[in-house]
Structures are given as C-alpha cells and as structure tokens.
PDB file of C-alpha atoms in Angstrom:
ATOM      1  CA  UNK A   1      43.539 -90.618   4.418  1.00  0.00           C
ATOM      2  CA  UNK A   2      42.204 -87.466   6.274  1.00  0.00           C
ATOM      3  CA  UNK A   3      44.331 -85.760   8.058  1.00  0.00           C
ATOM      4  CA  UNK A   4      46.798 -85.014   4.333  1.00  0.00           C
ATOM      5  CA  UNK A   5      44.046 -82.885   3.692  1.00  0.00           C
ATOM      6  CA  UNK A   6      43.831 -81.266   7.489  1.00  0.00           C
ATOM      7  CA  UNK A   7      47.146 -80.632   7.694  1.00  0.00           C
ATOM      8  CA  UNK A   8      46.960 -78.593   4.023  1.00  0.00           C
ATOM      9  CA  UNK A   9      44.057 -76.485   5.937  1.00  0.00           C
ATOM     10  CA  UNK A  10      46.421 -76.226   9.214  1.00  0.00           C
ATOM     11  CA  UNK A  11      49.110 -75.062   7.194  1.00  0.00           C
ATOM     12  CA  UNK A  12      48.232 -72.466   5.408  1.00  0.00           C
ATOM     13  CA  UNK A  13      46.539 -71.027   8.973  1.00  0.00           C
ATOM     14  CA  UNK A  14      49.001 -71.290  11.095  1.00  0.00           C
ATOM     15  CA  UNK A  15      51.059 -69.495   8.067  1.00  0.00           C
ATOM     16  CA  UNK A  16      48.914 -66.586   8.017  1.00  0.00           C
ATOM     17  CA  UNK A  17      49.188 -66.313  11.808  1.00  0.00           C
ATOM     18  CA  UNK A  18      52.725 -66.563  11.679  1.00  0.00           C
ATOM     19  CA  UNK A  19      53.491 -64.024   9.423  1.00  0.00           C
ATOM     20  CA  UNK A  20      52.297 -59.748   9.188  1.00  0.00           C
ATOM     21  CA  UNK A  21      50.602 -59.747   6.287  1.00  0.00           C
ATOM     22  CA  UNK A  22      48.116 -57.742   4.454  1.00  0.00           C
ATOM     23  CA  UNK A  23      44.987 -58.158   5.244  1.00  0.00           C
ATOM     24  CA  UNK A  24      40.861 -56.921   5.015  1.00  0.00           C
ATOM     25  CA  UNK A  25      38.159 -57.570   6.776  1.00  0.00           C
ATOM     26  CA  UNK A  26      34.337 -57.264   5.820  1.00  0.00           C
ATOM     27  CA  UNK A  27      30.608 -58.778   5.930  1.00  0.00           C
ATOM     28  CA  UNK A  28      29.215 -60.873   3.123  1.00  0.00           C
ATOM     29  CA  UNK A  29      29.492 -63.699   1.705  1.00  0.00           C
ATOM     30  CA  UNK A  30      32.473 -65.247   0.024  1.00  0.00           C
ATOM     31  CA  UNK A  31      31.048 -65.003  -3.788  1.00  0.00           C
ATOM     32  CA  UNK A  32      30.556 -61.028  -2.748  1.00  0.00           C
ATOM     33  CA  UNK A  33      33.424 -61.310  -1.555  1.00  0.00           C
ATOM     34  CA  UNK A  34      34.998 -62.319  -4.663  1.00  0.00           C
ATOM     35  CA  UNK A  35      32.985 -60.268  -7.203  1.00  0.00           C
ATOM     36  CA  UNK A  36      34.035 -57.271  -5.191  1.00  0.00           C
ATOM     37  CA  UNK A  37      37.683 -58.426  -5.400  1.00  0.00           C
ATOM     38  CA  UNK A  38      37.303 -58.417  -8.893  1.00  0.00           C
ATOM     39  CA  UNK A  39      36.480 -54.837  -8.970  1.00  0.00           C
ATOM     40  CA  UNK A  40      39.124 -53.780  -6.713  1.00  0.00           C
ATOM     41  CA  UNK A  41      42.041 -55.465  -9.018  1.00  0.00           C
ATOM     42  CA  UNK A  42      40.711 -54.511 -12.293  1.00  0.00           C
ATOM     43  CA  UNK A  43      40.867 -51.039 -10.939  1.00  0.00           C
ATOM     44  CA  UNK A  44      44.182 -51.350 -10.328  1.00  0.00           C
ATOM     45  CA  UNK A  45      44.878 -53.040 -13.514  1.00  0.00           C
ATOM     46  CA  UNK A  46      45.680 -56.554 -11.936  1.00  0.00           C
ATOM     47  CA  UNK A  47      43.517 -59.793 -12.851  1.00  0.00           C
ATOM     48  CA  UNK A  48      41.990 -62.386 -11.076  1.00  0.00           C
ATOM     49  CA  UNK A  49      43.719 -65.770 -11.941  1.00  0.00           C
ATOM     50  CA  UNK A  50      42.347 -68.451 -10.608  1.00  0.00           C
ATOM     51  CA  UNK A  51      40.393 -69.666  -7.361  1.00  0.00           C
ATOM     52  CA  UNK A  52      41.786 -72.075  -5.471  1.00  0.00           C
ATOM     53  CA  UNK A  53      38.628 -73.852  -3.808  1.00  0.00           C
ATOM     54  CA  UNK A  54      40.479 -75.572  -0.906  1.00  0.00           C
ATOM     55  CA  UNK A  55      37.244 -77.127   0.555  1.00  0.00           C
ATOM     56  CA  UNK A  56      35.912 -78.822  -1.911  1.00  0.00           C
ATOM     57  CA  UNK A  57      38.984 -81.697  -0.714  1.00  0.00           C
ATOM     58  CA  UNK A  58      38.401 -81.687   3.020  1.00  0.00           C
ATOM     59  CA  UNK A  59      34.315 -81.720   2.511  1.00  0.00           C
ATOM     60  CA  UNK A  60      34.210 -84.996   0.155  1.00  0.00           C
ATOM     61  CA  UNK A  61      36.596 -86.803   3.361  1.00  0.00           C
ATOM     62  CA  UNK A  62      33.792 -85.626   5.531  1.00  0.00           C
ATOM     63  CA  UNK A  63      34.948 -82.530   7.574  1.00  0.00           C
ATOM     64  CA  UNK A  64      33.071 -79.790   7.912  1.00  0.00           C
ATOM     65  CA  UNK A  65      33.878 -76.708   5.139  1.00  0.00           C
ATOM     66  CA  UNK A  66      36.692 -74.845   6.835  1.00  0.00           C
ATOM     67  CA  UNK A  67      35.480 -72.197   4.099  1.00  0.00           C
ATOM     68  CA  UNK A  68      39.134 -70.954   2.436  1.00  0.00           C
ATOM     69  CA  UNK A  69      40.044 -69.841  -1.223  1.00  0.00           C
ATOM     70  CA  UNK A  70      43.162 -69.358  -2.449  1.00  0.00           C
ATOM     71  CA  UNK A  71      42.907 -66.086  -5.380  1.00  0.00           C
ATOM     72  CA  UNK A  72      45.607 -65.900  -7.688  1.00  0.00           C
ATOM     73  CA  UNK A  73      45.822 -62.160  -8.594  1.00  0.00           C
ATOM     74  CA  UNK A  74      48.237 -60.642 -11.174  1.00  0.00           C
ATOM     75  CA  UNK A  75      49.693 -58.516 -13.493  1.00  0.00           C
ATOM     76  CA  UNK A  76      52.177 -59.028 -16.664  1.00  0.00           C
ATOM     77  CA  UNK A  77      54.140 -55.843 -15.875  1.00  0.00           C
ATOM     78  CA  UNK A  78      55.036 -58.476 -12.588  1.00  0.00           C
ATOM     79  CA  UNK A  79      56.969 -61.032 -14.699  1.00  0.00           C
ATOM     80  CA  UNK A  80      59.282 -58.208 -16.135  1.00  0.00           C
ATOM     81  CA  UNK A  81      59.694 -57.066 -12.569  1.00  0.00           C
ATOM     82  CA  UNK A  82      60.453 -60.740 -11.108  1.00  0.00           C
ATOM     83  CA  UNK A  83      62.897 -60.890 -13.997  1.00  0.00           C
ATOM     84  CA  UNK A  84      64.385 -57.597 -13.651  1.00  0.00           C
ATOM     85  CA  UNK A  85      64.871 -57.357 -10.194  1.00  0.00           C
ATOM     86  CA  UNK A  86      65.323 -61.044  -9.194  1.00  0.00           C
ATOM     87  CA  UNK A  87      63.739 -64.575 -11.832  1.00  0.00           C
ATOM     88  CA  UNK A  88      63.749 -65.825  -8.183  1.00  0.00           C
ATOM     89  CA  UNK A  89      60.328 -63.894  -7.229  1.00  0.00           C
ATOM     90  CA  UNK A  90      58.604 -65.771  -9.901  1.00  0.00           C
ATOM     91  CA  UNK A  91      58.213 -67.964  -7.396  1.00  0.00           C
ATOM     92  CA  UNK A  92      55.504 -65.685  -5.964  1.00  0.00           C
ATOM     93  CA  UNK A  93      54.236 -65.286  -9.280  1.00  0.00           C
ATOM     94  CA  UNK A  94      51.095 -64.855  -9.078  1.00  0.00           C
ATOM     95  CA  UNK A  95      50.614 -63.565  -5.897  1.00  0.00           C
ATOM     96  CA  UNK A  96      47.863 -65.062  -3.523  1.00  0.00           C
ATOM     97  CA  UNK A  97      45.579 -64.133  -1.682  1.00  0.00           C
ATOM     98  CA  UNK A  98      44.087 -66.232   0.847  1.00  0.00           C
ATOM     99  CA  UNK A  99      39.901 -65.571   1.610  1.00  0.00           C
ATOM    100  CA  UNK A 100      38.707 -67.196   5.212  1.00  0.00           C
ATOM    101  CA  UNK A 101      34.945 -66.809   5.582  1.00  0.00           C
ATOM    102  CA  UNK A 102      35.710 -65.798   9.960  1.00  0.00           C
ATOM    103  CA  UNK A 103      32.606 -64.641  12.567  1.00  0.00           C
ATOM    104  CA  UNK A 104      32.406 -61.500  10.888  1.00  0.00           C
ATOM    105  CA  UNK A 105      32.157 -61.824   7.069  1.00  0.00           C
ATOM    106  CA  UNK A 106      34.934 -62.509   4.770  1.00  0.00           C
ATOM    107  CA  UNK A 107      38.702 -61.698   4.983  1.00  0.00           C
ATOM    108  CA  UNK A 108      41.530 -61.718   2.434  1.00  0.00           C
ATOM    109  CA  UNK A 109      44.975 -61.633   3.452  1.00  0.00           C
ATOM    110  CA  UNK A 110      48.256 -61.608   1.470  1.00  0.00           C
ATOM    111  CA  UNK A 111      51.591 -63.628   1.440  1.00  0.00           C
ATOM    112  CA  UNK A 112      53.941 -61.831   4.463  1.00  0.00           C
ATOM    113  CA  UNK A 113      56.342 -60.405   1.468  1.00  0.00           C
ATOM    114  CA  UNK A 114      59.075 -58.565   4.055  1.00  0.00           C
ATOM    115  CA  UNK A 115      59.956 -62.561   4.383  1.00  0.00           C
ATOM    116  CA  UNK A 116      61.353 -61.734   0.552  1.00  0.00           C
ATOM    117  CA  UNK A 117      62.796 -59.014   1.224  1.00  0.00           C
ATOM    118  CA  UNK A 118      64.815 -59.896   4.004  1.00  0.00           C
ATOM    119  CA  UNK A 119      66.007 -63.034   1.874  1.00  0.00           C
ATOM    120  CA  UNK A 120      66.607 -61.221  -0.857  1.00  0.00           C
ATOM    121  CA  UNK A 121      66.946 -57.138  -0.158  1.00  0.00           C
ATOM    122  CA  UNK A 122      68.196 -55.921  -3.945  1.00  0.00           C
ATOM    123  CA  UNK A 123      64.915 -57.147  -4.993  1.00  0.00           C
ATOM    124  CA  UNK A 124      62.879 -54.825  -2.237  1.00  0.00           C
ATOM    125  CA  UNK A 125      61.676 -51.869  -4.643  1.00  0.00           C
ATOM    126  CA  UNK A 126      60.150 -54.609  -5.965  1.00  0.00           C
ATOM    127  CA  UNK A 127      58.858 -56.523  -3.710  1.00  0.00           C
ATOM    128  CA  UNK A 128      57.719 -52.597  -1.861  1.00  0.00           C
ATOM    129  CA  UNK A 129      55.523 -51.792  -4.581  1.00  0.00           C
ATOM    130  CA  UNK A 130      53.444 -55.104  -4.734  1.00  0.00           C
ATOM    131  CA  UNK A 131      52.994 -54.808  -1.467  1.00  0.00           C
ATOM    132  CA  UNK A 132      51.834 -51.449  -2.483  1.00  0.00           C
ATOM    133  CA  UNK A 133      50.053 -52.143  -4.555  1.00  0.00           C
ATOM    134  CA  UNK A 134      48.426 -55.550  -2.757  1.00  0.00           C
ATOM    135  CA  UNK A 135      46.666 -52.727   0.362  1.00  0.00           C
ATOM    136  CA  UNK A 136      45.474 -50.224  -1.985  1.00  0.00           C
ATOM    137  CA  UNK A 137      43.565 -52.721  -3.616  1.00  0.00           C
ATOM    138  CA  UNK A 138      42.203 -54.679   0.213  1.00  0.00           C
ATOM    139  CA  UNK A 139      41.537 -51.374   0.887  1.00  0.00           C
ATOM    140  CA  UNK A 140      39.445 -50.742  -2.155  1.00  0.00           C
ATOM    141  CA  UNK A 141      37.547 -54.149  -1.528  1.00  0.00           C
ATOM    142  CA  UNK A 142      36.988 -52.886   2.134  1.00  0.00           C
ATOM    143  CA  UNK A 143      35.402 -49.724   1.292  1.00  0.00           C
ATOM    144  CA  UNK A 144      33.018 -51.283  -1.456  1.00  0.00           C
ATOM    145  CA  UNK A 145      29.335 -51.676   0.174  1.00  0.00           C
TER     146      UNK A 145
END
C-alpha cells in the first residue's frame, strides 16, 4: 500500500503551503543543515530532541526520496510555560521544524503558531515568545556558512 505514505507527505507539504510559518532556506546538504540548525538551537538554549525522517518509508515502498525530515526542538522551560498559560499547548511540544530539500538547498519551516494564538488568545504571549525564538534560531541558521 503506497497511498498512506504518499498521503502523509502531501499533507505535510499542503499544511506548509496553507500556513504562514517561520522559515529559512540556504544552500547545502541535509547533514549540513542539521549541523547548522543544532548550533543555532544551542545558541538560543534549545536542543534538538529528535529527527524523524519520513522519507525512509516512502523509499522502501518504491517512491523517490522526497527529502523531508521533521526536527523536534525545545527547551525544558517551555513545558512550565505551557502548563501555566494553557495546558493544551503541550500538544505543540516539542516544537516541530520541517526540513525540506528544495532546488536551492534546505528550507526549514516551523508550524504556524499564529493559528494557535487565534484559538487561544490567553496563551498569546507564550506563543509569541516561542515564535520570536524560532525566528532568531532560523535567522542564525540562515547566516551560518
């Protein structure tokens, strides 16, 4: 059954296209992007929790490698922030960054936190802080050589 895995990849790409996530792109390989992202995360007190390659299942089933990874990132303080602001925010943790190979290199995009701010106005300051941190991390990633 090839359809479920292809559907997952398409859902991720469609969700990215429909949202307005924070993103950064630069030339290089996936490994270089992971290394640079890890350094940018450390500089901001974050850590790379896990990298989920979704392409392995597709490739094993005969599809071309779509070049997509999901990087789970975060820091311990976010759990306390989420619990204090709105426990439903725990669903966002660890934060997810989609790493996608494109014609120019690797594009890294965050989830769209603006949608969560609209649904949970009381958690707006926490979500804005997380988004500001993601912007700073991805700006650092973009600037690394």
